[in-house]
Amino acid sequence: QRQKYIRNFSIVAHIDHGKSTLADRILELTDTVAKRDMKNQILDNMPVERERGITVKLNAVQLTYHAKDGHDYIFHLIDTPGHADFSYEVSRSLAACEGAILVVDASQGVEAQTIANVYLAIKDNLKIIPDINKIDLPSAQPEKTKKEIEDVIGIDASNAAETSAKYGTGVPDLMEKIVHDIPAPKGDVAGPLKALVFDSAYDDYRGVVLSVRLYSGYVKVGDRIRMMNGKHEFTVTEVGVNSPKPIAKKYLMAGDVGYITASIKDITTTRVGDTVTKVDRPAKHPLPGYKERKPMVYAGLYPTSNSKFEELRESLEKLKLNDAALEFKPESSKALGFGFRCGFLGLLHMSVVQERLEQEFNMSLITTAPSVTYKAILNDGKVKKVENPYDMPDPGTTKEIEEPYVKVTVMTPSKYIGAVMKLCQDRRGQYKTMRYLDKYHVDIVYSMPLSEIIYDFYDHLKSKTRGYASYTYELEGYKPSDLVKIDILLNGDKVDALSFISHRSFAYSRSREMVTKLKKLIPRQNFEIPVQAAIGAKIIARATIKPYRKDVTGPLYGGDQTRKDKLLKKQKEGKKRMKAVGKVVIPQSAFMAVFKTD
Ligand code: GTP
């Protein structure tokens, strides 16, 4: 039976603990990639990922391993992204596996981010093989690290692998552990087709390429398939595996991990987490765990030069081909001209898109502060969706304003329960439940306004728990809140792109914070600039940007040409990311000022 010789697993690790290096060694050891072709870290294939050193894109590679028992085993190594914005994608790719290798740097020990993914794996009943990596380092403490894995994560580490991914030490033993410890996939080849989509990516030639794990049945070219949640139907044009280049196969069957193409043009028709079945013999139920991913935060993206608007549209369209969660539509701002209101899964997703636009498409952008979508219930009963704070209708015309709430689950070592609860309560959270996962860990569940967690909740959570807590959240629905729109006036003019929404109880403190920050961020002019925050016509905070005195820059830099040049160059660089609004020049940082709370 073929399934007996298949192992599906992924590698879970904290950033920099050596996941990519280990994957490279495994590829080498299985001769999947000839050494001379070996580009470092083949799995991460997008430039932004390399630059940021994070894995965003999922990928699966098939390898053949000749084991000590004389048999050839087929390994499917499935890569996972590592940030809270993508925890759903992680959970789907883990769902495609029977096991996971938990890589921990022997000189650093267990770190927070790993824990969240390990828990996803434990909840999915995956077999976890701990791997103590970087044992070549003089500061490595393998025994201490094992104990930490047992204490902090609560799994047995006595049998852990010990490796130096850098030099390859211990990797052959790890391969044997994969064969012996991770169960072979099960699944009825004769049953109706059930394939989990754990990734989808757009390819110019083949259309959308679905990464799938088959749980039952088989699929081949020509089959008519249906997405069980999305309802769309297609005809299969190719099935195969990545090794790491795509290799077409006759069929994929239960237990296999591979790809399906079917001349699919629109990535939004084939969402991650959906189940593929056959039209003529459909499965009764889709695989569990499907969620439709919707943007959680919205921000305006504006080209610094208005003539680049069409170019920005084309660039967004190209990104969208590969990014089912990205949404955008044109909007205009009095201050910023023509741009797009874009929807993102979270702030990391937003910064990835922003960076790709800048690096791959060479766009120079101004981004407005991210915001959630509000609902205004108007006096006549109509509901208005508000994606841009500036569009919030006047208080006189609205009955009430609703904001999105999320169910936040914080996983933390029990000694930080108090700190976590305080943080959630300070952010308008309503306590729901608490559950001990084991001796050391609890899940604390709060209902919280989405706007209170998307910005810097993660940073605060990390600093209050020394990095040991992690969280996931899902949309609960809309609830009424006492919210107000705050407008910002510069030199007496309202700047639409700086408006923001605040809970009434924070309105004064946040307005004061905002004008103080803007005062620091906006460059001085040769005239005085008042910075004001207002609710309706009422000014509630004010600061003044003093005019610069002409003689300051003159004599100071007068004699030194290189310094002067440097200053000019710096100013020129800075200008790219600035926007003149009336007579005032506003830098990019000022547009973001509102969401960075102290
Ligand atoms: P992300 O891709 O950012 O998630 O990181 P990663 O977990 O994939 O880590 P990566 O493989 O990029 O390794 C991070 C750094 O650690 C690199 O500089 C590696 O060369 C180094 N490294 C990885 N494994 C070892 C090891 O066994 N020993 C030593 N000394 N260094 C290692």
XYZ file of C-alpha atoms and ligand atoms in Angstrom:
630
model
C 0.000 0.000 0.000
C 1.426 3.338 -1.076
C 0.216 5.425 1.893
C 2.438 3.418 4.222
C 5.470 5.131 2.685
C 4.201 8.694 2.798
C 4.999 11.224 5.553
C 3.355 14.650 5.570
C 4.861 17.176 7.966
C 5.763 20.779 8.466
C 8.439 22.612 10.379
C 7.372 24.934 13.154
C 9.944 27.402 14.457
C 10.483 30.833 15.817
C 11.998 33.320 13.357
C 15.742 32.719 13.021
C 15.818 29.422 14.846
C 16.810 27.734 11.592
C 13.699 26.509 9.827
C 14.847 27.452 6.317
C 18.373 26.182 6.890
C 17.022 22.856 8.086
C 14.683 22.636 5.087
C 17.696 23.245 2.830
C 19.631 20.400 4.478
C 16.672 18.049 4.101
C 16.374 18.948 0.410
C 20.086 18.291 -0.047
C 20.066 15.000 1.816
C 17.264 13.704 -0.344
C 18.967 14.941 -3.517
C 15.864 16.935 -4.286
C 18.039 19.786 -5.358
C 21.482 19.301 -6.825
C 23.999 21.094 -4.630
C 25.120 23.449 -7.358
C 21.525 24.546 -8.025
C 20.985 25.085 -4.398
C 19.854 28.588 -3.910
C 19.790 29.201 -0.222
C 16.387 28.797 1.275
C 14.358 27.676 -1.642
C 11.078 27.543 0.158
C 10.694 31.263 0.672
C 10.392 32.511 -2.869
C 9.107 36.045 -2.617
C 11.581 38.931 -2.396
C 9.740 40.641 0.464
C 9.945 37.479 2.510
C 13.645 37.296 2.056
C 14.057 40.906 2.949
C 11.939 40.689 6.083
C 13.164 37.240 6.931
C 9.652 35.980 7.424
C 7.721 33.345 5.626
C 4.422 34.545 4.248
C 3.838 32.254 1.322
C 2.907 28.659 1.903
C 4.597 25.956 -0.083
C 4.882 22.211 -0.226
C 7.750 20.143 -1.539
C 7.909 16.418 -2.275
C 11.118 14.564 -1.450
C 12.143 10.945 -1.668
C 14.076 9.593 1.272
C 15.854 6.281 1.190
C 15.487 5.076 4.777
C 17.655 2.680 6.767
C 14.930 0.026 6.533
C 15.661 -0.121 2.795
C 12.413 1.484 1.667
C 11.943 4.733 -0.193
C 9.678 7.142 1.644
C 7.889 10.077 0.129
C 8.098 13.159 2.334
C 5.865 16.144 1.813
C 7.367 19.119 3.567
C 4.755 21.790 4.021
C 5.845 25.303 4.860
C 3.875 27.607 7.158
C 3.824 31.368 7.659
C 4.477 32.683 11.126
C 2.406 35.663 12.206
C -0.929 36.219 13.910
C -2.355 37.753 10.709
C -1.884 34.386 9.057
C -2.800 31.979 11.836
C -5.728 30.674 9.797
C -3.409 29.856 6.879
C -1.061 28.143 9.330
C -3.903 26.085 10.764
C -4.931 24.932 7.266
C -1.433 23.882 6.297
C -1.010 22.046 9.583
C -4.313 20.328 8.881
C -2.640 18.884 5.786
C 0.013 17.142 7.927
C 0.279 14.199 10.299
C 3.315 15.593 12.080
C 5.449 18.652 12.748
C 9.082 19.235 13.564
C 9.446 21.817 16.282
C 12.780 23.565 15.774
C 14.174 25.325 18.831
C 17.473 27.192 18.855
C 19.559 25.585 21.608
C 21.109 28.925 22.499
C 17.820 30.853 22.666
C 15.294 28.394 24.014
C 11.559 28.378 23.402
C 10.140 31.668 22.213
C 6.651 33.015 22.159
C 5.751 32.898 18.501
C 6.538 29.214 18.276
C 4.102 28.379 21.018
C 1.048 29.586 19.123
C 1.855 27.372 16.146
C 2.778 24.397 18.293
C -0.591 24.690 19.986
C -2.325 24.772 16.628
C -0.444 21.574 15.814
C -1.294 19.953 19.145
C -4.962 20.866 18.738
C -4.865 19.209 15.308
C -3.470 16.045 16.938
C -0.207 16.203 15.039
C 2.756 14.155 16.189
C 5.421 16.629 17.246
C 9.129 15.911 16.968
C 11.179 18.419 18.947
C 14.468 19.348 17.298
C 17.142 21.139 19.276
C 19.026 23.089 16.603
C 22.296 25.045 16.465
C 24.051 22.579 18.761
C 27.330 23.661 17.140
C 27.158 27.018 18.912
C 29.344 27.312 22.016
C 26.371 28.853 23.831
C 24.092 25.907 22.966
C 22.364 24.315 25.951
C 20.543 21.268 24.591
C 19.533 19.796 27.980
C 18.211 23.087 29.294
C 16.328 23.632 26.028
C 14.710 20.198 26.274
C 13.565 20.885 29.800
C 12.165 24.193 28.652
C 10.194 22.480 25.875
C 8.723 20.141 28.481
C 7.961 22.904 30.972
C 6.729 25.588 28.647
C 5.080 23.607 25.850
C 4.251 20.524 27.834
C 5.425 17.832 25.406
C 7.954 15.084 26.005
C 11.368 16.155 24.739
C 13.482 13.307 26.133
C 13.671 11.831 22.651
C 14.288 15.120 20.850
C 16.506 15.312 17.791
C 19.670 17.384 18.106
C 20.924 19.076 14.968
C 23.164 21.672 13.512
C 21.250 22.637 10.421
C 24.193 24.768 9.434
C 26.654 21.870 9.256
C 24.179 19.049 8.719
C 24.989 17.269 11.991
C 22.138 15.127 13.262
C 19.938 15.703 10.229
C 20.124 12.047 9.053
C 18.875 10.934 12.497
C 16.076 13.440 12.283
C 15.060 11.926 8.931
C 14.776 8.515 10.551
C 12.644 9.981 13.314
C 10.315 11.402 10.677
C 9.905 7.916 9.223
C 9.368 6.214 12.587
C 7.519 8.777 14.686
C 5.179 10.488 12.252
C 2.189 8.333 11.291
C 1.482 7.512 7.659
C -1.615 9.183 6.243
C -4.870 7.243 6.211
C -7.780 7.709 3.869
C -9.978 5.737 1.563
C -8.781 5.868 -2.041
C -12.076 4.334 -3.170
C -14.164 7.003 -1.421
C -15.443 10.255 -2.955
C -12.776 12.934 -3.501
C -12.049 15.190 -0.531
C -9.027 17.464 -0.934
C -8.128 20.297 1.401
C -6.889 23.499 -0.265
C -4.144 24.774 2.032
C -2.689 27.335 -0.339
C -3.461 28.904 -3.674
C -1.203 31.001 -5.848
C -1.518 32.582 -9.262
C 0.787 31.655 -12.096
C 0.784 33.608 -15.395
C 0.767 30.439 -17.472
C -1.278 27.949 -15.481
C -3.752 30.225 -13.733
C -4.455 29.535 -10.077
C -2.420 26.657 -8.670
C -4.096 24.938 -5.733
C -1.942 23.237 -3.117
C -3.992 20.329 -1.849
C -3.936 17.457 0.582
C -6.167 14.544 -0.375
C -8.111 12.883 2.439
C -10.079 10.472 0.315
C -10.545 9.533 -3.319
C -8.281 10.525 -6.181
C -8.105 13.230 -8.833
C -6.765 13.268 -12.388
C -6.692 15.422 -15.513
C -10.130 15.949 -17.023
C -12.057 15.469 -13.778
C -14.833 17.961 -13.199
C -14.264 19.388 -9.684
C -16.288 21.572 -7.343
C -15.239 23.814 -4.458
C -17.638 22.684 -1.727
C -17.861 26.031 0.092
C -17.226 28.417 -2.796
C -19.515 26.405 -5.156
C -17.427 27.127 -8.262
C -16.728 24.282 -10.708
C -13.707 23.654 -12.926
C -12.140 21.010 -15.149
C -8.739 19.755 -14.006
C -5.949 20.542 -16.488
C -3.004 19.179 -14.511
C -2.174 17.454 -11.235
C 1.308 17.021 -9.839
C 3.843 17.613 -7.114
C 6.537 20.218 -6.482
C 9.958 18.696 -6.187
C 10.618 21.638 -5.910
C 9.884 22.310 -9.588
C 6.384 21.220 -10.620
C 6.241 17.675 -11.969
C 2.978 16.547 -13.584
C 1.522 13.206 -12.383
C -1.200 10.931 -13.708
C -3.237 11.288 -10.561
C -3.128 12.268 -6.870
C -4.753 9.968 -4.341
C -5.764 9.881 -0.667
C -2.736 10.692 1.491
C -0.963 12.698 -1.225
C 0.037 16.329 -1.124
C 0.361 18.089 -4.464
C -1.121 20.666 -6.774
C -4.132 20.958 -9.034
C -4.566 23.421 -11.902
C -7.843 23.908 -13.723
C -7.567 27.106 -15.805
C -8.791 29.092 -12.820
C -8.495 32.805 -13.455
C -9.796 34.305 -10.251
C -8.105 33.357 -7.011
C -11.101 34.411 -4.933
C -13.090 31.436 -6.303
C -10.741 28.947 -4.632
C -10.192 29.963 -1.035
C -7.740 28.418 1.381
C -9.533 25.951 3.629
C -12.103 24.932 1.027
C -12.663 21.286 0.057
C -12.339 20.056 -3.526
C -14.680 17.254 -4.545
C -15.884 15.770 -7.833
C -19.053 16.963 -9.519
C -20.209 13.493 -10.575
C -19.524 11.855 -7.211
C -19.439 14.534 -4.544
C -18.504 14.020 -0.907
C -21.404 14.511 1.520
C -19.663 17.040 3.757
C -16.706 19.359 3.294
C -13.667 18.996 5.550
C -14.052 20.939 8.804
C -12.417 24.270 9.594
C -13.320 26.401 6.586
C -13.555 30.126 7.248
C -14.086 32.867 4.766
C -11.312 35.372 5.197
C -12.417 38.977 5.063
C -10.348 42.106 5.394
C -10.258 43.341 8.978
C -8.574 46.707 8.483
C -8.810 49.368 5.831
C -6.352 52.075 4.872
C -5.973 54.569 2.052
C -3.046 54.094 -0.332
C -2.171 57.193 -2.332
C 0.611 57.702 -4.856
C 2.793 60.640 -3.799
C 2.417 61.876 -7.359
C -1.154 62.021 -8.678
C -0.062 61.005 -12.175
C 0.758 57.540 -10.834
C -2.832 56.672 -9.953
C -3.373 54.345 -12.951
C -0.036 52.699 -12.345
C -1.054 52.036 -8.751
C -4.307 50.479 -9.949
C -2.432 48.136 -12.282
C 0.005 47.174 -9.537
C -2.807 46.408 -7.089
C -4.551 44.316 -9.738
C -1.376 42.278 -10.197
C -0.976 41.734 -6.467
C -4.633 40.771 -6.181
C -4.112 37.868 -8.622
C -2.123 36.194 -5.896
C -3.799 37.508 -2.816
C -7.411 36.490 -2.331
C -7.765 38.543 0.853
C -6.667 41.884 -0.598
C -9.483 44.271 -1.516
C -9.304 47.723 -3.041
C -11.493 50.378 -4.561
C -10.798 53.913 -5.727
C -11.371 56.787 -3.337
C -10.401 60.412 -3.304
C -9.252 62.699 -0.575
C -9.160 66.468 -0.575
C -5.749 66.301 1.040
C -4.197 63.408 -0.867
C -5.907 63.376 -4.261
C -6.800 60.068 -5.929
C -5.926 56.742 -4.360
C -7.416 53.466 -3.194
C -9.121 52.312 -0.032
C -7.609 48.894 0.577
C -8.729 46.092 2.876
C -6.201 43.881 4.666
C -6.270 40.905 7.040
C -4.154 42.777 9.554
C -1.250 45.158 9.873
C 1.396 42.687 8.769
C -0.595 41.916 5.657
C -0.873 45.649 5.079
C 2.847 46.269 5.408
C 3.671 43.315 3.153
C 1.404 44.752 0.429
C 2.836 48.214 0.932
C 6.403 46.970 0.693
C 5.724 44.882 -2.397
C 4.166 47.906 -4.095
C 7.228 49.937 -3.268
C 9.884 47.336 -4.049
C 8.447 45.281 -6.880
C 6.331 47.947 -8.536
C 8.466 50.935 -7.670
C 5.562 52.951 -6.272
C 6.040 55.828 -3.878
C 3.075 55.855 -1.519
C 1.399 57.706 1.280
C -0.600 55.345 3.483
C -3.278 56.608 5.823
C -3.778 55.174 9.290
C -5.546 51.802 9.209
C -9.089 51.674 10.504
C -11.805 49.074 10.996
C -15.191 49.248 9.224
C -17.919 50.908 11.286
C -21.644 50.841 10.745
C -23.658 54.006 11.183
C -27.383 53.471 11.808
C -28.988 56.574 10.346
C -32.108 58.260 11.726
C -34.191 56.861 8.868
C -33.061 53.340 9.806
C -30.669 52.934 6.877
C -27.255 51.415 7.601
C -24.141 53.061 6.230
C -20.851 51.146 6.114
C -17.985 53.443 7.027
C -14.584 52.277 5.820
C -12.962 55.688 6.018
C -13.320 57.599 9.313
C -13.821 60.848 7.430
C -17.046 59.465 5.930
C -18.675 59.031 9.338
C -22.020 60.870 9.110
C -22.769 63.809 11.424
C -23.904 62.875 14.928
C -27.194 64.677 14.258
C -28.097 62.284 11.444
C -27.226 59.001 13.180
C -29.124 56.937 15.731
C -26.095 54.955 16.738
C -22.715 53.705 15.620
C -21.677 50.071 15.714
C -18.179 48.666 15.629
C -16.837 45.164 14.945
C -16.143 42.957 17.967
C -13.903 39.934 17.944
C -13.542 36.901 20.144
C -9.927 37.051 21.255
C -8.287 33.935 22.664
C -5.053 34.652 24.514
C -2.882 31.669 25.300
C -0.553 32.450 28.182
C 1.478 30.837 30.942
C -0.714 31.072 34.033
C 1.559 33.455 35.905
C 0.633 36.240 33.471
C -3.142 35.854 33.832
C -3.402 39.086 35.819
C -1.368 41.109 33.340
C -3.325 39.766 30.368
C -6.684 40.465 31.985
C -5.693 44.015 32.826
C -4.533 44.632 29.276
C -7.803 43.310 27.831
C -9.926 45.275 30.296
C -8.053 48.513 29.608
C -9.013 47.995 26.000
C -12.726 47.671 26.597
C -12.639 43.876 26.647
C -15.460 41.843 28.182
C -14.292 38.729 29.964
C -15.821 35.491 28.651
C -14.062 32.359 29.856
C -10.793 30.892 31.014
C -9.601 27.341 30.533
C -6.483 25.539 31.726
C -4.812 23.747 28.821
C -2.372 21.953 31.109
C -0.575 22.689 34.363
C 1.046 25.841 33.032
C -1.121 27.287 30.316
C -4.474 28.942 30.070
C -6.662 30.150 27.258
C -8.354 33.394 28.255
C -11.244 34.482 26.072
C -12.420 38.078 25.783
C -14.890 39.831 23.596
C -13.144 42.990 22.394
C -13.589 45.755 19.874
C -11.459 44.897 16.840
C -10.122 48.460 16.800
C -8.508 47.853 20.193
C -6.470 44.874 19.053
C -5.398 45.442 15.468
C -2.820 48.115 16.141
C -0.423 47.473 18.969
C -2.182 44.869 21.092
C 0.391 42.276 20.066
C 3.317 44.480 21.153
C 1.716 45.230 24.503
C 0.778 41.616 25.057
C 4.321 40.541 24.334
C 5.919 43.106 26.618
C 3.530 42.287 29.491
C 4.162 38.541 29.263
C 7.856 38.598 28.384
C 6.881 37.316 24.976
C 5.189 34.149 26.202
C 1.587 34.873 25.353
C 0.072 34.586 21.912
C -3.400 35.216 20.597
C -5.842 34.495 17.823
C -9.098 36.237 17.075
C -12.216 35.803 15.029
C -15.007 38.145 14.108
C -18.018 38.041 16.427
C -20.258 40.701 14.929
C -21.178 44.346 15.337
C -22.148 45.987 18.623
C -23.203 49.568 19.367
C -20.506 51.788 20.898
C -20.245 55.362 22.055
C -17.943 56.531 19.274
C -17.058 59.960 17.963
C -15.276 61.206 14.892
C -12.342 63.492 15.536
C -11.188 65.809 12.786
C -7.749 67.334 12.570
C -7.274 70.898 11.345
C -3.933 72.172 10.138
C -3.623 75.895 9.723
C -7.402 76.080 10.078
C -8.163 73.526 7.319
C -9.645 70.108 7.953
C -7.327 67.365 6.631
C -9.655 64.509 5.733
C -6.921 61.878 5.706
C -6.130 62.569 9.367
C -9.640 62.091 10.781
C -10.076 59.204 13.176
C -12.733 57.502 15.272
C -12.382 57.143 19.007
C -14.428 55.885 21.901
C -15.870 58.951 23.631
C -14.084 58.182 26.874
C -10.687 58.374 25.151
C -11.557 61.283 22.855
C -9.788 63.993 24.860
C -6.684 62.049 25.732
C -6.227 60.710 22.216
C -6.782 64.122 20.659
C -4.176 65.678 22.905
C -1.761 62.873 22.089
C -2.436 63.286 18.378
C -1.848 67.057 18.208
C 1.325 66.732 20.278
C 2.622 64.059 17.921
C 1.723 66.024 14.811
C 3.505 69.023 16.238
C 6.656 66.924 16.445
C 6.254 65.279 13.051
C 5.251 68.143 10.779
C 8.205 70.237 9.602
C 8.232 73.887 10.544
C 7.395 76.510 7.952
C 8.141 80.207 7.897
C 4.737 80.845 9.469
C 2.964 79.562 12.555
C 0.796 76.436 12.066
C -2.006 75.729 14.517
C -2.802 72.014 14.898
C -6.307 71.392 16.227
C -8.495 68.418 17.003
C -12.249 68.900 16.805
C -15.482 67.016 17.384
C -17.884 68.660 14.981
C -17.266 72.403 15.365
C -15.859 72.101 18.856
C -12.086 72.300 19.224
C -10.963 69.916 21.962
C -7.153 70.010 21.679
C -4.615 72.347 20.181
C -0.865 72.689 19.633
C 1.185 75.167 17.662
C 4.056 74.510 15.292
C 6.338 77.507 15.676
C 7.785 79.086 12.532
C 11.454 78.345 11.948
C 13.925 81.168 12.367
C 15.698 81.829 9.092
C 19.175 82.090 10.617
C 19.227 78.561 12.041
C 20.201 76.458 9.055
C 22.179 79.199 7.299
C 25.285 79.750 9.432
C 25.296 76.278 10.924
C 25.704 74.437 7.667
C 27.053 77.398 5.719
C 30.684 76.404 5.503
C 30.482 72.701 5.051
C 29.432 71.684 1.552
C 29.300 67.917 2.134
C 27.085 68.336 5.143
C 24.885 70.664 3.157
C 24.651 68.113 0.357
C 23.784 65.414 2.824
C 21.025 67.561 4.253
C 19.666 68.320 0.790
C 19.754 64.658 -0.160
C 17.969 63.714 3.014
C 15.326 66.328 2.359
C 14.879 65.053 -1.178
C 14.475 61.454 0.004
C 12.005 62.620 2.604
C 10.030 64.598 0.054
C 9.114 61.449 -1.807
C 7.033 60.386 1.154
C 5.480 63.752 1.890
C 2.422 65.514 0.697
C 1.797 69.249 0.554
C -1.664 69.993 1.876
C -2.455 73.645 1.349
C 0.675 75.373 2.556
C 1.613 72.646 5.027
C 3.845 69.712 4.174
C 2.789 66.472 5.868
C 5.222 63.537 6.080
C 4.116 59.895 5.907
C 4.768 59.415 9.622
C 2.109 61.993 10.497
C -0.589 59.971 8.728
C 0.295 57.018 10.913
C 0.515 59.039 14.133
C -2.979 58.168 15.260
C -2.579 54.449 15.584
C 0.674 54.398 17.479
C -0.529 54.834 21.044
C 1.933 54.960 23.905
P 12.814 32.755 9.132
O 12.916 32.342 7.673
O 13.128 34.185 9.353
O 11.592 32.262 9.812
O 14.024 32.081 9.904
P 14.390 30.596 9.917
O 13.819 29.970 11.135
O 14.096 29.986 8.596
O 15.948 30.679 10.169
P 17.112 30.526 9.099
O 17.162 29.146 8.583
O 17.031 31.638 8.127
O 18.340 30.701 10.075
C 18.555 31.898 10.789
C 20.051 32.076 11.013
O 20.552 31.046 11.844
C 20.852 32.020 9.726
O 21.880 32.982 9.820
C 21.418 30.614 9.725
O 22.646 30.536 9.028
C 21.613 30.357 11.199
N 21.527 28.931 11.521
C 20.553 28.061 11.181
N 20.821 26.838 11.663
C 21.988 26.932 12.335
C 22.795 26.017 13.070
O 22.509 24.830 13.210
N 23.940 26.503 13.631
C 24.299 27.803 13.510
N 25.422 28.185 14.090
N 23.569 28.692 12.837
C 22.435 28.274 12.248
